[in-house]
Short mmCIF file of C-alpha atoms in Angstrom, two decimals:
data_model
loop_
_atom_site.label_atom_id
_atom_site.label_comp_id
_atom_site.label_asym_id
_atom_site.label_seq_id
_atom_site.Cartn_x
_atom_site.Cartn_y
_atom_site.Cartn_z
CA MET A 1 -15.52 -7.69 79.23
CA GLY A 2 -16.94 -9.50 75.99
CA LEU A 3 -17.15 -7.58 72.67
CA ALA A 4 -17.19 -3.74 73.17
CA GLN A 5 -17.49 -0.80 70.72
CA SER A 6 -14.56 0.66 72.66
CA GLN A 7 -12.17 -1.84 71.59
CA HIS A 8 -10.34 -0.98 68.06
CA ARG A 9 -7.84 -3.88 67.56
CA PHE A 10 -8.67 -7.54 67.11
CA LEU A 11 -6.72 -10.65 66.33
CA VAL A 12 -8.45 -12.95 63.86
CA ARG A 13 -6.98 -16.57 63.57
CA GLN A 14 -8.42 -19.38 61.47
CA LYS A 15 -8.78 -22.95 63.09
CA VAL A 16 -8.97 -25.40 60.49
CA THR A 17 -11.21 -28.42 61.05
CA PRO A 18 -12.12 -31.32 58.51
CA MET A 19 -15.85 -30.28 58.18
CA ALA A 20 -15.94 -26.31 58.84
CA ASN A 21 -13.64 -23.31 58.92
CA ARG A 22 -13.69 -21.78 62.58
CA TYR A 23 -12.10 -18.38 63.41
CA LEU A 24 -11.27 -16.99 66.90
CA VAL A 25 -11.54 -13.46 67.48
CA HIS A 26 -9.20 -12.03 70.32
CA THR A 27 -8.72 -8.43 71.69
CA VAL A 28 -4.95 -7.27 71.35
CA GLY A 29 -3.54 -5.74 74.59
CA PRO A 30 -1.51 -2.77 74.70
CA ASP A 31 1.69 -5.07 74.63
CA GLY A 32 0.38 -6.36 71.31
CA LYS A 33 -0.37 -9.78 72.71
CA GLU A 34 -3.60 -11.69 72.41
CA GLY A 35 -6.05 -10.98 74.90
CA GLU A 36 -9.59 -11.99 75.71
CA LEU A 37 -11.68 -14.30 73.31
CA VAL A 38 -14.51 -12.17 72.23
CA ALA A 39 -16.05 -14.16 69.36
CA PHE A 40 -15.99 -17.65 67.79
CA ALA A 41 -17.16 -18.09 64.05
CA HIS A 42 -18.26 -21.35 62.35
CA GLN A 43 -18.61 -21.89 58.71
CA LYS A 44 -19.59 -24.89 56.99
CA ARG A 45 -17.59 -26.10 53.94
CA MET A 46 -19.18 -26.43 50.78
CA ALA A 47 -22.45 -24.77 51.44
CA LEU A 48 -24.45 -23.57 48.37
CA LYS A 49 -25.18 -20.29 50.33
CA GLU A 50 -22.62 -19.08 52.36
CA HIS A 51 -23.67 -18.53 56.21
CA VAL A 52 -21.29 -17.94 58.95
CA THR A 53 -22.34 -17.56 62.60
CA PHE A 54 -20.48 -15.85 65.33
CA TYR A 55 -20.82 -16.99 68.94
CA THR A 56 -19.53 -15.59 72.24
CA ASP A 57 -17.30 -18.51 72.49
CA GLU A 58 -16.42 -21.97 71.31
CA SER A 59 -19.21 -23.62 73.27
CA GLN A 60 -21.52 -22.12 70.51
CA HIS A 61 -24.15 -21.57 72.83
CA GLN A 62 -24.97 -17.66 72.30
CA VAL A 63 -24.93 -16.37 69.07
CA LEU A 64 -23.51 -12.82 68.61
CA PHE A 65 -24.18 -12.05 65.00
CA THR A 66 -24.11 -13.97 61.48
CA PHE A 67 -23.28 -13.08 57.86
CA LYS A 68 -25.17 -14.69 55.10
CA ALA A 69 -25.32 -14.56 51.20
CA ARG A 70 -28.50 -13.27 49.47
CA GLN A 71 -28.34 -15.86 46.90
CA VAL A 72 -26.66 -19.26 46.10
CA ILE A 73 -22.79 -18.73 45.16
CA ASP A 74 -22.15 -15.94 43.16
CA LEU A 75 -19.02 -13.95 42.29
CA GLY A 76 -20.57 -10.69 43.17
CA ALA A 77 -22.97 -12.05 45.82
CA THR A 78 -24.02 -9.59 48.62
CA TYR A 79 -23.89 -10.62 52.24
CA ASP A 80 -26.02 -9.46 55.10
CA VAL A 81 -24.65 -8.94 58.55
CA VAL A 82 -27.53 -9.30 61.20
CA GLY A 83 -27.18 -8.98 64.88
CA ALA A 84 -28.49 -11.66 67.45
CA SER A 85 -31.84 -10.11 67.80
CA GLY A 86 -32.28 -10.21 63.96
CA THR A 87 -31.44 -6.33 63.18
CA ARG A 88 -29.60 -5.88 60.01
CA LEU A 89 -26.33 -4.11 60.76
CA GLY A 90 -24.98 -3.70 57.32
CA GLY A 91 -23.51 -5.84 54.70
CA PHE A 92 -20.70 -6.28 52.11
CA ARG A 93 -20.01 -7.39 48.77
CA LYS A 94 -16.98 -8.13 46.57
CA ASP A 95 -16.50 -6.18 43.60
CA PHE A 96 -15.55 -8.80 41.07
CA GLY A 97 -14.45 -6.74 38.04
CA ALA A 98 -11.99 -4.47 40.17
CA SER A 99 -10.86 -7.64 41.98
CA LEU A 100 -9.24 -9.09 38.72
CA LEU A 101 -6.25 -7.22 39.61
CA ARG A 102 -6.68 -6.08 43.22
CA SER A 103 -9.19 -7.52 45.59
CA THR A 104 -11.73 -4.99 46.39
CA TRP A 105 -14.79 -5.28 48.70
CA HIS A 106 -17.69 -2.66 49.59
CA LEU A 107 -18.84 -2.32 52.93
CA SER A 108 -22.20 -0.62 53.74
CA ARG A 109 -23.76 0.41 57.09
CA ASP A 110 -27.22 0.16 57.95
CA GLY A 111 -28.60 3.80 58.43
CA GLU A 112 -25.77 5.55 56.84
CA GLU A 113 -25.29 6.84 53.45
CA GLY A 114 -22.57 5.65 51.04
CA GLU A 115 -20.37 2.66 51.04
CA VAL A 116 -16.73 2.19 52.43
CA THR A 117 -14.34 0.60 49.95
CA GLY A 118 -11.63 -1.90 51.20
CA GLN A 119 -8.67 -2.68 48.70
CA GLU A 120 -5.44 -4.63 48.73
CA ARG A 121 -2.87 -2.17 49.64
CA ASN A 122 0.19 -3.55 47.61
CA GLN A 123 -0.62 -3.94 43.75
CA VAL A 124 2.44 -6.27 43.47
CA VAL A 125 1.30 -8.61 46.07
CA ALA A 126 -1.90 -8.79 44.74
CA LEU A 127 -0.60 -9.91 41.51
CA LEU A 128 1.75 -12.35 42.80
CA ARG A 129 -1.16 -13.80 44.80
CA ARG A 130 -3.22 -14.30 41.51
CA ALA A 131 -0.11 -15.73 39.88
CA TRP A 132 0.10 -18.34 42.72
CA ASP A 133 -3.58 -19.57 42.27
CA PHE A 134 -2.65 -20.54 38.84
CA LEU A 135 0.42 -22.69 39.63
CA PRO A 136 -0.52 -26.55 39.97
CA PHE A 137 -0.84 -28.10 43.55
CA VAL A 138 -0.90 -24.71 45.35
CA ASP A 139 -3.80 -25.88 47.68
CA LEU A 140 -1.14 -27.94 49.34
CA VAL A 141 1.07 -24.85 49.88
CA PRO A 142 -0.51 -21.56 51.21
CA PHE A 143 0.69 -18.30 50.06
CA VAL A 144 2.48 -17.18 52.73
CA VAL A 145 3.36 -13.27 51.91
CA PRO A 146 1.25 -11.02 54.09
CA TYR A 147 -1.40 -9.04 52.35
CA HIS A 148 -3.19 -6.14 53.70
CA PHE A 149 -6.39 -4.31 52.98
CA ASP A 150 -7.47 -0.80 53.83
CA PHE A 151 -10.95 0.45 53.95
CA ALA A 152 -11.77 4.07 53.36
CA GLY A 153 -14.63 6.33 52.72
CA GLY A 154 -15.16 10.04 52.59
CA GLY A 155 -11.36 10.58 52.39
CA ARG A 156 -10.59 8.77 55.58
CA THR A 157 -9.46 5.39 56.75
CA VAL A 158 -12.30 3.57 58.43
CA MET A 159 -10.41 0.22 59.46
CA SER A 160 -7.45 -1.84 58.09
CA VAL A 161 -6.70 -5.55 57.94
CA ASP A 162 -3.12 -6.97 57.98
CA LYS A 163 -2.46 -10.58 57.44
CA LEU A 164 0.57 -11.67 59.42
CA PHE A 165 3.30 -13.85 58.12
CA GLY A 166 3.09 -17.47 58.61
CA ILE A 167 1.61 -20.58 57.39
CA ARG A 168 -1.65 -20.26 59.71
CA ASP A 169 -4.12 -17.59 58.46
CA ARG A 170 -4.11 -14.66 61.23
CA TYR A 171 -5.11 -11.21 60.85
CA VAL A 172 -4.86 -8.05 62.85
CA LEU A 173 -7.82 -5.86 62.36
CA ASP A 174 -7.50 -2.11 63.28
CA ILE A 175 -10.68 0.10 63.65
CA ALA A 176 -10.12 3.85 63.19
CA ASP A 177 -13.63 4.85 63.07
CA PRO A 178 -15.16 4.75 66.44
CA GLU A 179 -18.60 4.70 65.22
CA LEU A 180 -18.16 1.52 63.00
CA ASP A 181 -19.99 -1.63 64.51
CA ARG A 182 -17.40 -4.00 65.65
CA ARG A 183 -19.57 -6.69 64.46
CA LEU A 184 -19.83 -5.46 61.16
CA ALA A 185 -15.92 -5.07 61.03
CA ILE A 186 -15.14 -8.42 62.30
CA ALA A 187 -17.55 -10.16 59.89
CA GLN A 188 -15.73 -8.26 56.97
CA THR A 189 -12.35 -9.39 58.28
CA VAL A 190 -13.35 -13.11 58.37
CA ALA A 191 -15.03 -12.82 54.76
CA LEU A 192 -11.68 -11.51 53.77
CA ASP A 193 -10.38 -14.98 54.31
CA ALA A 194 -13.45 -17.34 54.06
CA LEU A 195 -14.73 -15.72 50.67
CA GLN A 196 -11.48 -14.43 49.27
CA SER A 197 -11.36 -17.19 46.64
CA ARG A 198 -15.07 -16.52 45.50
#
């Protein structure tokens, strides 16, 4: 079936390797179980300009879409999401000022007015996560308490991303807006993990 606009729930799972971060994107079945693999993302580590490529599968033969920073590492960088044909789908950026207390992202869709804003749902968890980052040796022990993001615009929820409890980074993406391009939603979800510390 592949990546279809009719799908509204996905599981995004990080796969850690020595030289790159990789993400597996699966559909979620009616029973809540992991379904078909619809995208595979590859992010090189230590790149000066962040660039993540999404493929149809782990063979990395066919590109689905990419997201790329407009400039070299920057706290408020804007990322463009581009389809396989080169058409820009939209973009996103982290709101550095607002993110000091609660991580905040702005997601925009090409051809549409206004931005959708995504923010951590729980202020207490957001503050705990920031305190955790200041502890020594935390790179060795991940922050396992789940955190969640809600993206809304025009008074309605567009999508939500829930981190699942556990050592490995796994997220459930729920898309409420049928018009939201699934590629743009998946790119933003991977960015919540891959770029969260930026």
